[in-house]
mmCIF file of C-alpha atoms and ligand atoms in Angstrom:
data_model
loop_
_atom_site.group_PDB
_atom_site.id
_atom_site.type_symbol
_atom_site.label_atom_id
_atom_site.label_comp_id
_atom_site.label_asym_id
_atom_site.label_seq_id
_atom_site.Cartn_x
_atom_site.Cartn_y
_atom_site.Cartn_z
ATOM 1 C CA MET O 1 -24.845 -3.690 3.689
ATOM 2 C CA ARG O 2 -24.892 -2.923 7.436
ATOM 3 C CA LEU O 3 -23.801 0.287 8.533
ATOM 4 C CA ASN O 4 -20.168 -0.139 10.060
ATOM 5 C CA SER O 5 -17.769 2.511 9.916
ATOM 6 C CA PHE O 6 -15.949 3.452 13.522
ATOM 7 C CA ASP O 7 -13.044 4.974 11.928
ATOM 8 C CA GLU O 8 -11.334 7.053 9.084
ATOM 9 C CA TRP O 9 -8.614 4.744 7.320
ATOM 10 C CA SER O 10 -10.140 0.968 6.989
ATOM 11 C CA PRO O 11 -11.069 -0.411 3.714
ATOM 12 C CA LEU O 12 -13.996 1.587 2.482
ATOM 13 C CA ARG O 13 -16.831 -0.241 1.585
ATOM 14 C CA GLU O 14 -19.775 1.815 0.912
ATOM 15 C CA VAL O 15 -19.542 5.581 0.925
ATOM 16 C CA VAL O 16 -22.378 8.867 -0.203
ATOM 17 C CA VAL O 17 -21.145 11.203 -2.224
ATOM 18 C CA GLY O 18 -22.202 14.896 -1.807
ATOM 19 C CA SER O 19 -24.180 16.497 -4.404
ATOM 20 C CA ALA O 20 -24.101 20.632 -5.797
ATOM 21 C CA GLU O 21 -27.367 19.969 -7.720
ATOM 22 C CA ASN O 22 -29.036 23.352 -8.239
ATOM 23 C CA TYR O 23 -26.379 25.216 -6.142
ATOM 24 C CA VAL O 24 -27.620 29.188 -7.016
ATOM 25 C CA SER O 25 -26.222 30.916 -4.237
ATOM 26 C CA HIS O 26 -24.819 31.679 -0.096
ATOM 27 C CA GLU O 27 -26.965 33.694 2.175
ATOM 28 C CA ARG O 28 -25.424 35.666 4.463
ATOM 29 C CA GLU O 29 -26.728 36.229 7.468
ATOM 30 C CA LEU O 30 -25.856 36.077 10.937
ATOM 31 C CA SER O 31 -25.094 32.061 11.586
ATOM 32 C CA PHE O 32 -23.697 32.436 8.261
ATOM 33 C CA ASP O 33 -20.822 35.326 9.096
ATOM 34 C CA LEU O 34 -20.432 33.356 12.358
ATOM 35 C CA PHE O 35 -19.539 30.218 11.028
ATOM 36 C CA PHE O 36 -17.305 31.753 8.426
ATOM 37 C CA HIS O 37 -16.057 34.369 9.950
ATOM 38 C CA ASP O 38 -12.729 33.089 10.065
ATOM 39 C CA ASN O 39 -12.322 32.942 6.111
ATOM 40 C CA LEU O 40 -14.894 36.392 5.888
ATOM 41 C CA VAL O 41 -12.697 39.520 5.331
ATOM 42 C CA GLN O 42 -13.372 43.394 4.573
ATOM 43 C CA ASP O 43 -11.518 44.583 1.944
ATOM 44 C CA ASN O 44 -8.678 45.776 4.342
ATOM 45 C CA PRO O 45 -4.941 45.856 2.437
ATOM 46 C CA SER O 46 -3.693 45.573 6.236
ATOM 47 C CA ARG O 47 -4.980 42.111 6.464
ATOM 48 C CA ARG O 48 -3.979 40.775 3.245
ATOM 49 C CA LYS O 49 -1.492 38.045 3.885
ATOM 50 C CA PRO O 50 1.208 38.323 1.007
ATOM 51 C CA SER O 51 3.547 35.405 0.839
ATOM 52 C CA THR O 52 2.730 31.794 1.472
ATOM 53 C CA THR O 53 5.888 31.710 4.389
ATOM 54 C CA ASP O 54 3.238 33.961 6.486
ATOM 55 C CA LEU O 55 1.429 30.383 6.397
ATOM 56 C CA SER O 56 3.466 28.095 8.023
ATOM 57 C CA ALA O 57 4.168 30.447 11.176
ATOM 58 C CA ALA O 58 0.248 30.489 11.433
ATOM 59 C CA PRO O 59 -1.282 29.445 14.784
ATOM 60 C CA PRO O 60 -3.420 26.307 14.793
ATOM 61 C CA CYS O 61 -6.072 28.042 15.230
ATOM 62 C CA ARG O 62 -6.903 30.414 12.948
ATOM 63 C CA SER O 63 -6.858 29.834 8.683
ATOM 64 C CA GLU O 64 -4.776 32.238 7.172
ATOM 65 C CA TRP O 65 -4.178 33.558 3.315
ATOM 66 C CA TYR O 66 -7.556 34.734 2.426
ATOM 67 C CA TYR O 67 -9.294 36.468 -0.453
ATOM 68 C CA PRO O 68 -9.835 39.858 1.482
ATOM 69 C CA ARG O 69 -12.766 41.289 -0.817
ATOM 70 C CA LEU O 70 -15.891 40.627 1.430
ATOM 71 C CA LYS O 71 -17.969 43.953 2.521
ATOM 72 C CA THR O 72 -19.387 44.015 5.345
ATOM 73 C CA ARG O 73 -23.291 43.421 5.604
ATOM 74 C CA ARG O 74 -24.662 46.867 6.188
ATOM 75 C CA GLY O 75 -27.199 46.249 9.432
ATOM 76 C CA GLY O 76 -28.019 43.426 11.575
ATOM 77 C CA SER O 77 -31.277 42.162 10.097
ATOM 78 C CA GLY O 78 -30.101 41.900 6.709
ATOM 79 C CA ARG O 79 -30.234 39.016 4.865
ATOM 80 C CA GLN O 80 -28.187 39.168 1.666
ATOM 81 C CA ARG O 81 -28.045 36.842 -1.414
ATOM 82 C CA LEU O 82 -24.769 36.129 -3.222
ATOM 83 C CA PRO O 83 -25.111 34.075 -6.413
ATOM 84 C CA VAL O 84 -22.418 31.497 -7.399
ATOM 85 C CA ALA O 85 -21.288 31.385 -10.656
ATOM 86 C CA GLN O 86 -23.087 28.860 -12.619
ATOM 87 C CA ARG O 87 -20.106 27.539 -14.226
ATOM 88 C CA TYR O 88 -17.904 27.220 -11.263
ATOM 89 C CA VAL O 89 -21.298 24.808 -10.218
ATOM 90 C CA ASP O 90 -21.046 23.125 -13.590
ATOM 91 C CA GLU O 91 -17.517 22.312 -13.017
ATOM 92 C CA LEU O 92 -17.683 21.125 -9.302
ATOM 93 C CA ASN O 93 -20.299 18.538 -10.630
ATOM 94 C CA GLU O 94 -18.005 17.581 -12.977
ATOM 95 C CA ASP O 95 -15.597 17.275 -10.124
ATOM 96 C CA LEU O 96 -17.981 15.317 -8.047
ATOM 97 C CA GLU O 97 -18.974 12.921 -10.659
ATOM 98 C CA GLY O 98 -15.371 12.149 -10.810
ATOM 99 C CA LEU O 99 -14.543 11.349 -6.927
ATOM 100 C CA ALA O 100 -17.909 8.826 -7.405
ATOM 101 C CA ASP O 101 -16.442 7.018 -10.604
ATOM 102 C CA THR O 102 -12.941 6.672 -8.876
ATOM 103 C CA LEU O 103 -14.362 5.580 -5.485
ATOM 104 C CA SER O 104 -16.611 3.220 -7.955
ATOM 105 C CA SER O 105 -13.566 2.352 -10.217
ATOM 106 C CA LEU O 106 -12.019 1.588 -6.681
ATOM 107 C CA GLY O 107 -14.839 -1.152 -5.742
ATOM 108 C CA VAL O 108 -16.434 1.203 -3.364
ATOM 109 C CA THR O 109 -20.366 1.194 -3.213
ATOM 110 C CA VAL O 110 -21.478 4.616 -4.181
ATOM 111 C CA HIS O 111 -24.581 6.540 -2.931
ATOM 112 C CA ARG O 112 -25.587 10.012 -3.457
ATOM 113 C CA PRO O 113 -27.938 11.864 -1.843
ATOM 114 C CA LEU O 114 -31.697 13.225 -3.349
ATOM 115 C CA PRO O 115 -30.529 16.669 -5.123
ATOM 116 C CA LEU O 116 -31.875 19.454 -3.751
ATOM 117 C CA PRO O 117 -35.119 20.116 -6.332
ATOM 118 C CA PRO O 118 -34.473 23.390 -7.983
ATOM 119 C CA ASP O 119 -37.331 25.588 -6.971
ATOM 120 C CA THR O 120 -36.653 25.374 -3.005
ATOM 121 C CA ALA O 121 -35.383 28.333 -1.993
ATOM 122 C CA GLU O 122 -36.477 28.502 1.432
ATOM 123 C CA VAL O 123 -36.629 26.537 4.620
ATOM 124 C CA THR O 124 -39.101 28.402 7.099
ATOM 125 C CA THR O 125 -39.168 27.771 10.888
ATOM 126 C CA PRO O 126 -41.463 29.587 13.405
ATOM 127 C CA ALA O 127 -38.532 31.813 14.032
ATOM 128 C CA TRP O 128 -36.843 32.745 10.697
ATOM 129 C CA SER O 129 -36.503 31.650 7.304
ATOM 130 C CA ALA O 130 -32.861 31.188 5.181
ATOM 131 C CA SER O 131 -32.475 29.749 2.025
ATOM 132 C CA VAL O 132 -30.963 26.320 1.224
ATOM 133 C CA VAL O 133 -27.689 24.712 -0.183
ATOM 134 C CA PRO O 134 -27.881 21.980 -1.460
ATOM 135 C CA PRO O 135 -26.206 18.562 0.366
ATOM 136 C CA LEU O 136 -22.037 19.145 -1.309
ATOM 137 C CA ASN O 137 -20.538 18.823 2.595
ATOM 138 C CA ILE O 138 -22.154 15.802 4.093
ATOM 139 C CA ARG O 139 -19.627 14.842 6.207
ATOM 140 C CA ASP O 140 -21.071 17.552 8.382
ATOM 141 C CA ASN O 141 -24.267 17.171 9.359
ATOM 142 C CA THR O 142 -24.178 13.481 10.189
ATOM 143 C CA LEU O 143 -21.679 11.549 12.582
ATOM 144 C CA ILE O 144 -21.678 7.564 12.134
ATOM 145 C CA VAL O 145 -20.728 6.195 15.447
ATOM 146 C CA GLY O 146 -20.413 2.444 14.734
ATOM 147 C CA ASP O 147 -23.733 0.996 13.832
ATOM 148 C CA GLU O 148 -25.373 4.079 14.296
ATOM 149 C CA ILE O 149 -26.450 6.982 12.443
ATOM 150 C CA ILE O 150 -26.193 10.326 14.553
ATOM 151 C CA GLU O 151 -27.503 13.631 12.776
ATOM 152 C CA THR O 152 -26.072 17.115 14.503
ATOM 153 C CA PRO O 153 -27.741 19.924 15.128
ATOM 154 C CA PRO O 154 -26.182 22.556 12.554
ATOM 155 C CA MET O 155 -24.514 25.830 13.013
ATOM 156 C CA ILE O 156 -26.023 27.167 9.803
ATOM 157 C CA ARG O 157 -29.726 28.146 9.442
ATOM 158 C CA SER O 158 -29.346 27.492 5.563
ATOM 159 C CA ARG O 159 -28.696 23.938 6.285
ATOM 160 C CA TYR O 160 -31.443 23.095 8.622
ATOM 161 C CA PHE O 161 -32.861 19.851 6.795
ATOM 162 C CA GLU O 162 -29.866 18.626 5.009
ATOM 163 C CA THR O 163 -30.163 15.381 6.085
ATOM 164 C CA GLN O 164 -33.905 15.465 5.300
ATOM 165 C CA LEU O 165 -31.856 14.681 1.480
ATOM 166 C CA LEU O 166 -30.297 11.636 2.933
ATOM 167 C CA LYS O 167 -33.695 9.875 4.427
ATOM 168 C CA PRO O 168 -33.732 7.297 1.697
ATOM 169 C CA LEU O 169 -30.360 5.683 2.769
ATOM 170 C CA PHE O 170 -30.784 6.694 6.617
ATOM 171 C CA GLN O 171 -34.147 4.469 6.547
ATOM 172 C CA ALA O 172 -32.436 1.582 4.227
ATOM 173 C CA TYR O 173 -30.096 1.312 7.002
ATOM 174 C CA PHE O 174 -32.386 1.606 9.786
ATOM 175 C CA SER O 175 -33.904 -1.243 7.986
ATOM 176 C CA ARG O 176 -30.656 -3.415 7.870
ATOM 177 C CA GLY O 177 -30.346 -2.930 11.919
ATOM 178 C CA ALA O 178 -28.475 0.464 11.837
ATOM 179 C CA ARG O 179 -29.559 3.121 15.345
ATOM 180 C CA TRP O 180 -30.577 5.914 13.695
ATOM 181 C CA SER O 181 -30.550 9.590 16.154
ATOM 182 C CA VAL O 182 -31.263 13.077 15.796
ATOM 183 C CA MET O 183 -29.940 15.371 18.041
ATOM 184 C CA PRO O 184 -31.737 18.038 19.716
ATOM 185 C CA ARG O 185 -32.774 20.404 17.112
ATOM 186 C CA PRO O 186 -31.813 24.206 17.689
ATOM 187 C CA LEU O 187 -34.399 26.993 17.694
ATOM 188 C CA MET O 188 -31.826 29.307 16.591
ATOM 189 C CA THR O 189 -32.821 32.460 16.854
ATOM 190 C CA ASP O 190 -30.134 35.463 17.173
ATOM 191 C CA ALA O 191 -30.175 34.547 20.686
ATOM 192 C CA SER O 192 -28.921 30.912 20.320
ATOM 193 C CA PHE O 193 -25.504 32.509 19.326
ATOM 194 C CA ASP O 194 -22.796 32.128 21.586
ATOM 195 C CA LEU O 195 -20.114 35.150 20.208
ATOM 196 C CA SER O 196 -17.545 34.765 22.180
ATOM 197 C CA TYR O 197 -15.308 32.790 19.953
ATOM 198 C CA VAL O 198 -15.640 35.618 17.171
ATOM 199 C CA ARG O 199 -14.702 38.185 20.012
ATOM 200 C CA THR O 200 -12.174 36.779 22.011
ATOM 201 C CA ALA O 201 -10.612 33.867 20.124
ATOM 202 C CA THR O 202 -9.895 34.997 16.670
ATOM 203 C CA ALA O 203 -6.139 35.024 16.449
ATOM 204 C CA GLY O 204 -5.600 38.894 16.056
ATOM 205 C CA GLY O 205 -8.893 40.166 16.931
ATOM 206 C CA PRO O 206 -12.675 39.292 14.922
ATOM 207 C CA THR O 207 -11.889 39.416 11.000
ATOM 208 C CA GLU O 208 -15.247 40.179 10.446
ATOM 209 C CA PRO O 209 -17.681 42.364 12.474
ATOM 210 C CA VAL O 210 -21.092 39.902 13.444
ATOM 211 C CA GLY O 211 -23.958 42.172 14.168
ATOM 212 C CA GLU O 212 -26.225 42.919 17.780
ATOM 213 C CA PRO O 213 -28.425 39.724 17.732
ATOM 214 C CA ARG O 214 -32.441 40.967 17.260
ATOM 215 C CA PRO O 215 -35.031 39.772 19.930
ATOM 216 C CA SER O 216 -37.439 37.314 18.926
ATOM 217 C CA PRO O 217 -40.800 35.640 20.975
ATOM 218 C CA TRP O 218 -38.330 32.374 20.455
ATOM 219 C CA ASP O 219 -35.655 32.855 22.235
ATOM 220 C CA VAL O 220 -33.768 30.190 24.436
ATOM 221 C CA GLY O 221 -30.765 31.266 25.097
ATOM 222 C CA VAL O 222 -27.730 29.383 23.875
ATOM 223 C CA GLU O 223 -28.171 26.436 22.541
ATOM 224 C CA MET O 224 -26.503 22.888 21.673
ATOM 225 C CA MET O 225 -25.269 22.868 17.270
ATOM 226 C CA PHE O 226 -22.501 21.124 16.604
ATOM 227 C CA ASP O 227 -21.235 19.384 13.332
ATOM 228 C CA ALA O 228 -19.843 15.448 12.718
ATOM 229 C CA ALA O 229 -17.084 17.366 11.184
ATOM 230 C CA GLN O 230 -15.842 18.524 14.283
ATOM 231 C CA CYS O 231 -14.933 14.544 15.475
ATOM 232 C CA LEU O 232 -11.989 12.549 14.507
ATOM 233 C CA ARG O 233 -13.198 8.797 14.534
ATOM 234 C CA LEU O 234 -10.883 5.861 15.999
ATOM 235 C CA GLY O 235 -12.578 2.818 17.023
ATOM 236 C CA ARG O 236 -14.115 3.405 19.856
ATOM 237 C CA ASP O 237 -12.688 6.735 20.651
ATOM 238 C CA ILE O 238 -13.653 9.911 19.251
ATOM 239 C CA VAL O 239 -11.702 13.450 19.354
ATOM 240 C CA ALA O 240 -14.354 16.383 19.344
ATOM 241 C CA ASN O 241 -13.622 19.852 18.585
ATOM 242 C CA VAL O 242 -14.961 22.376 21.315
ATOM 243 C CA SER O 243 -14.869 25.921 20.854
ATOM 244 C CA THR O 244 -18.004 27.752 22.103
ATOM 245 C CA GLU O 245 -20.902 27.124 24.250
ATOM 246 C CA HIS O 246 -22.510 25.696 21.388
ATOM 247 C CA HIS O 247 -20.098 22.579 21.070
ATOM 248 C CA ALA O 248 -19.984 22.323 24.953
ATOM 249 C CA LEU O 249 -23.661 21.201 24.877
ATOM 250 C CA ALA O 250 -23.284 19.184 22.146
ATOM 251 C CA VAL O 251 -20.508 16.888 23.596
ATOM 252 C CA SER O 252 -22.071 16.439 26.622
ATOM 253 C CA TRP O 253 -24.701 15.151 24.821
ATOM 254 C CA LEU O 254 -22.400 13.260 22.716
ATOM 255 C CA GLU O 255 -20.938 11.578 25.579
ATOM 256 C CA ARG O 256 -24.162 10.932 27.275
ATOM 257 C CA HIS O 257 -25.714 9.276 24.481
ATOM 258 C CA LEU O 258 -22.722 6.760 23.717
ATOM 259 C CA VAL O 259 -21.672 6.174 27.348
ATOM 260 C CA GLY O 260 -20.342 2.345 27.693
ATOM 261 C CA ARG O 261 -19.801 2.169 23.689
ATOM 262 C CA PHE O 262 -17.597 4.925 23.372
ATOM 263 C CA ARG O 263 -14.833 7.549 24.964
ATOM 264 C CA VAL O 264 -14.881 10.504 23.857
ATOM 265 C CA HIS O 265 -12.161 13.313 24.136
ATOM 266 C CA ARG O 266 -12.276 16.992 23.839
ATOM 267 C CA VAL O 267 -10.155 19.142 22.579
ATOM 268 C CA HIS O 268 -10.154 23.170 22.410
ATOM 269 C CA GLN O 269 -10.425 25.438 19.895
ATOM 270 C CA LEU O 270 -8.347 23.236 17.929
ATOM 271 C CA SER O 271 -9.880 25.128 14.897
ATOM 272 C CA ASP O 272 -12.928 27.363 14.974
ATOM 273 C CA SER O 273 -15.188 24.048 14.414
ATOM 274 C CA HIS O 274 -14.440 21.656 11.738
ATOM 275 C CA ILE O 275 -11.090 19.888 12.328
ATOM 276 C CA ASP O 276 -10.432 17.747 9.092
ATOM 277 C CA SER O 277 -8.517 20.408 7.223
ATOM 278 C CA MET O 278 -6.203 19.995 10.506
ATOM 279 C CA VAL O 279 -5.835 16.577 10.936
ATOM 280 C CA LEU O 280 -7.047 13.596 9.652
ATOM 281 C CA ALA O 281 -5.682 10.042 11.189
ATOM 282 C CA LEU O 282 -4.404 7.873 8.090
ATOM 283 C CA ARG O 283 -4.348 4.350 9.989
ATOM 284 C CA PRO O 284 -3.464 3.582 13.213
ATOM 285 C CA GLY O 285 -0.255 5.251 14.345
ATOM 286 C CA LEU O 286 -0.203 7.772 11.733
ATOM 287 C CA LEU O 287 -2.195 11.354 11.982
ATOM 288 C CA LEU O 288 -1.799 13.958 8.717
ATOM 289 C CA VAL O 289 -1.665 17.302 10.162
ATOM 290 C CA ARG O 290 -1.960 21.375 9.285
ATOM 291 C CA SER O 291 1.226 21.705 11.566
ATOM 292 C CA ALA O 292 3.021 20.275 14.507
ATOM 293 C CA ALA O 293 1.111 22.558 16.997
ATOM 294 C CA VAL O 294 -2.114 20.948 15.437
ATOM 295 C CA ALA O 295 -0.696 17.545 16.607
ATOM 296 C CA ASP O 296 0.512 18.861 19.985
ATOM 297 C CA ALA O 297 -2.689 19.775 20.960
ATOM 298 C CA LEU O 298 -4.498 16.570 20.697
ATOM 299 C CA PRO O 299 -5.338 14.085 23.005
ATOM 300 C CA PRO O 300 -2.070 12.514 25.072
ATOM 301 C CA ALA O 301 -2.439 9.219 23.242
ATOM 302 C CA LEU O 302 -2.203 10.642 19.650
ATOM 303 C CA ARG O 303 0.927 12.607 20.315
ATOM 304 C CA ARG O 304 2.572 9.718 20.631
ATOM 305 C CA TRP O 305 1.328 9.011 17.006
ATOM 306 C CA ASP O 306 3.856 9.271 13.940
ATOM 307 C CA ARG O 307 2.847 12.809 12.158
ATOM 308 C CA ILE O 308 3.069 13.780 8.237
ATOM 309 C CA VAL O 309 3.417 17.342 8.277
ATOM 310 C CA ALA O 310 1.332 18.485 5.082
ATOM 311 C CA PRO O 311 3.280 21.074 2.704
ATOM 312 C CA THR O 312 2.655 24.795 2.342
ATOM 313 C CA PRO O 313 0.269 25.180 -0.133
ATOM 314 C CA ARG O 314 1.143 27.640 -3.136
ATOM 315 C CA ARG O 315 -0.387 29.952 -4.752
ATOM 316 C CA ASN O 316 -0.837 28.365 -7.646
ATOM 317 C CA ASP O 317 -2.577 24.969 -6.601
ATOM 318 C CA PHE O 318 -6.053 27.361 -6.937
ATOM 319 C CA PRO O 319 -7.529 28.471 -9.530
ATOM 320 C CA ARG O 320 -7.916 32.589 -10.236
ATOM 321 C CA TYR O 321 -11.069 33.803 -9.171
ATOM 322 C CA GLU O 322 -13.035 37.312 -10.146
ATOM 323 C CA ASP O 323 -13.142 40.092 -7.001
ATOM 324 C CA ASP O 324 -16.474 39.108 -6.096
ATOM 325 C CA ALA O 325 -15.986 35.372 -5.787
ATOM 326 C CA LEU O 326 -16.871 34.555 -2.287
ATOM 327 C CA ILE O 327 -13.698 32.070 -0.216
ATOM 328 C CA LEU O 328 -15.198 29.496 2.327
ATOM 329 C CA THR O 329 -12.067 28.063 3.122
ATOM 330 C CA SER O 330 -8.275 28.098 4.095
ATOM 331 C CA PRO O 331 -5.459 27.072 1.614
ATOM 332 C CA PHE O 332 -5.132 24.376 3.665
ATOM 333 C CA ILE O 333 -8.531 22.561 2.467
ATOM 334 C CA ASP O 334 -6.758 19.816 0.472
ATOM 335 C CA LEU O 335 -5.479 18.258 3.306
ATOM 336 C CA ASN O 336 -9.076 17.106 3.373
ATOM 337 C CA VAL O 337 -8.238 13.511 1.823
ATOM 338 C CA LEU O 338 -10.037 10.499 1.399
ATOM 339 C CA SER O 339 -8.655 7.337 2.750
ATOM 340 C CA VAL O 340 -9.904 4.353 0.694
ATOM 341 C CA ALA O 341 -7.785 1.639 2.971
ATOM 342 C CA PRO O 342 -4.579 1.573 5.287
ATOM 343 C CA ASP O 343 -2.560 2.474 2.380
ATOM 344 C CA THR O 344 -4.525 4.091 0.051
ATOM 345 C CA VAL O 345 -5.461 7.808 -0.348
ATOM 346 C CA LEU O 346 -7.551 10.326 -2.944
ATOM 347 C CA VAL O 347 -6.129 13.587 -3.031
ATOM 348 C CA ASN O 348 -6.539 16.347 -5.304
ATOM 349 C CA GLU O 349 -4.912 16.682 -8.425
ATOM 350 C CA ALA O 350 -3.835 19.751 -7.694
ATOM 351 C CA SER O 351 -2.213 19.442 -4.747
ATOM 352 C CA PRO O 352 1.137 17.994 -6.299
ATOM 353 C CA GLU O 353 3.601 18.781 -2.659
ATOM 354 C CA LEU O 354 0.722 16.730 -1.357
ATOM 355 C CA ILE O 355 0.991 13.942 -3.404
ATOM 356 C CA ARG O 356 4.503 13.685 -3.140
ATOM 357 C CA THR O 357 4.948 13.882 0.124
ATOM 358 C CA LEU O 358 2.322 10.687 0.564
ATOM 359 C CA GLU O 359 3.961 8.812 -1.979
ATOM 360 C CA GLU O 360 7.641 9.292 0.137
ATOM 361 C CA ALA O 361 5.769 8.417 2.967
ATOM 362 C CA LYS O 362 4.882 4.691 0.675
ATOM 363 C CA PHE O 363 1.181 5.909 0.180
ATOM 364 C CA THR O 364 -0.861 4.377 -3.042
ATOM 365 C CA VAL O 365 -2.265 8.012 -3.787
ATOM 366 C CA VAL O 366 -4.940 8.197 -6.218
ATOM 367 C CA PRO O 367 -4.991 11.456 -7.880
ATOM 368 C CA VAL O 368 -8.907 13.280 -8.222
ATOM 369 C CA ARG O 369 -10.101 16.557 -10.023
ATOM 370 C CA HIS O 370 -11.266 18.974 -7.805
ATOM 371 C CA ARG O 371 -10.727 22.647 -8.719
ATOM 372 C CA HIS O 372 -13.671 24.670 -6.311
ATOM 373 C CA ARG O 373 -12.320 23.449 -3.416
ATOM 374 C CA ARG O 374 -12.135 27.064 -1.813
ATOM 375 C CA LEU O 375 -15.284 28.409 -2.920
ATOM 376 C CA PHE O 376 -17.519 25.579 -1.517
ATOM 377 C CA GLY O 377 -16.265 25.191 1.604
ATOM 378 C CA GLY O 378 -14.812 21.366 1.275
ATOM 379 C CA GLY O 379 -12.207 18.787 0.190
ATOM 380 C CA PHE O 380 -12.810 14.829 -0.400
ATOM 381 C CA HIS O 381 -13.661 14.289 3.451
ATOM 382 C CA CYS O 382 -16.081 17.277 3.288
ATOM 383 C CA PHE O 383 -18.177 15.867 0.315
ATOM 384 C CA THR O 384 -18.270 12.252 1.225
ATOM 385 C CA LEU O 385 -19.623 10.042 4.471
ATOM 386 C CA ASP O 386 -18.755 6.597 5.417
ATOM 387 C CA THR O 387 -21.121 4.467 5.929
ATOM 388 C CA VAL O 388 -19.469 1.023 5.684
ATOM 389 C CA ARG O 389 -15.465 0.575 6.647
ATOM 390 C CA GLU O 390 -13.964 -2.865 7.618
ATOM 391 C CA GLY O 391 -12.588 -1.705 10.677
ATOM 392 C CA GLY O 392 -14.568 -2.283 14.145
ATOM 393 C CA PRO O 393 -14.707 -0.495 17.780
ATOM 394 C CA GLU O 394 -11.076 -1.063 18.492
ATOM 395 C CA ASP O 395 -9.020 0.428 20.922
ATOM 396 C CA TYR O 396 -6.055 2.082 19.387
ATOM 397 C CA PHE O 397 -5.192 4.737 22.634
ATOM 398 C CA THR O 398 -3.833 1.990 25.308
HETATM 399 N N1 LIG S 401 -12.939 28.317 9.122
HETATM 400 C C1 LIG S 401 -13.847 27.063 9.139
HETATM 401 C C2 LIG S 401 -14.846 27.667 8.532
HETATM 402 C C3 LIG S 401 -15.497 26.378 7.608
HETATM 403 C C4 LIG S 401 -15.945 25.193 7.914
HETATM 404 C C5 LIG S 401 -16.419 24.156 7.045
HETATM 405 C C6 LIG S 401 -16.864 24.768 5.473
HETATM 406 O O1 LIG S 401 -17.033 23.773 4.795
HETATM 407 C C7 LIG S 401 -15.579 25.524 5.226
HETATM 408 C C8 LIG S 401 -15.515 26.755 5.829
HETATM 409 C C9 LIG S 401 -12.569 25.965 8.979
HETATM 410 O O2 LIG S 401 -12.595 25.098 9.717
HETATM 411 O O3 LIG S 401 -12.758 24.899 9.455
HETATM 412 N N1 LIG S 402 -16.086 18.725 6.427
HETATM 413 C C1 LIG S 402 -15.884 20.122 6.123
HETATM 414 N N2 LIG S 402 -16.744 20.953 5.766
HETATM 415 N N3 LIG S 402 -14.784 20.355 6.669
HETATM 416 C C2 LIG S 402 -13.995 21.823 6.167
HETATM 417 C C3 LIG S 402 -13.313 22.548 7.045
HETATM 418 C C4 LIG S 402 -12.708 24.186 6.116
HETATM 419 C C5 LIG S 402 -11.848 24.978 6.953
HETATM 420 N N4 LIG S 402 -12.443 25.921 7.670
HETATM 421 C C6 LIG S 402 -11.074 25.382 6.462
HETATM 422 O O1 LIG S 402 -10.931 26.728 5.615
HETATM 423 O O2 LIG S 402 -9.879 24.635 5.777
#
């Protein structure tokens, strides 16, 4: 079918489901630490969040309830590979197959990216090298706006060439008439990074020390960097989260590129980057939000929509991990549901209270197994890229 995806809820026809094949490690280096700084905390008991009741009081811009296990990386220059246990990768792949099968059984055509080959350990540019992770959270690096594929400029070095693994699919949509754009790629030296959010905007101060940038002959100053998962797509309107200078530059690019076709609305520091564990649109007039404060920070048109506030997750909803397991998301990650129609949502079966809440709101909930979402950074919305939905460029704002 032709590429057509304008919103997050209309009947889903085609989707890409991410792949975790050959996930072996995370690499801690400047771009990784900056991106996940809100989730990575040192082993400092004073920062522990002991009870779930703290969660509901948490400010909207900050993840809470960390597993405070990460030790500070020594020295500014170090790259450090942190292995991911094979058992979790195997279970993740099992859960991804289950997700793909569920979508197929609902009549949705499922595409998969090329798997990361086993020996593709590194990506190297003139300015740096980094180890590569598989195309798992494929929501992040590609924005589908209507009939256009836009590859967004990544914030993590390990993910620099991730969209190359979607090439055959993008070529196929292109041959059927899709537009296809790639946003300017950052040189991404240490000096490219805007550290202000980490230094000032994190509630309670930085949770993780960020080393001083090292000089490089490729330095060009702060650059455009942005993930598609910072956007909420609502017909002819797009809400984009801006927390850093990188995002501000990228949203200006998007606005100029889409002028006359889409209206871009900025929200500021709704989260550090992605917004799909803060707010999702379930259908015209109804949002799923992490808290009332999140809904109140949205553009005026969306503040008038009804909202379902997701129930506070419980500790028992999650597996227990060894002390060296690196936790990449907040416990609100299961809010990250995938709509297959305005009345039907795929929800993590490990979140019974969220399922109940959505069923009470008259949704058909399809429970799907997903165990290690906190280890791999994403829920069902993150792991998928909806390329064909029935909805069009409707104006839901006026
Ligand atoms: N604290 C971040 C970091 C993060 C982003 C993407 C991930 O896949 C995982 C974690 C969360 O909003 O948005
Ligand atoms: N598209 C995504 N990868 N979204 C993931 C957002 C996770 C968010 N940082 C959280 O901790 O809840």
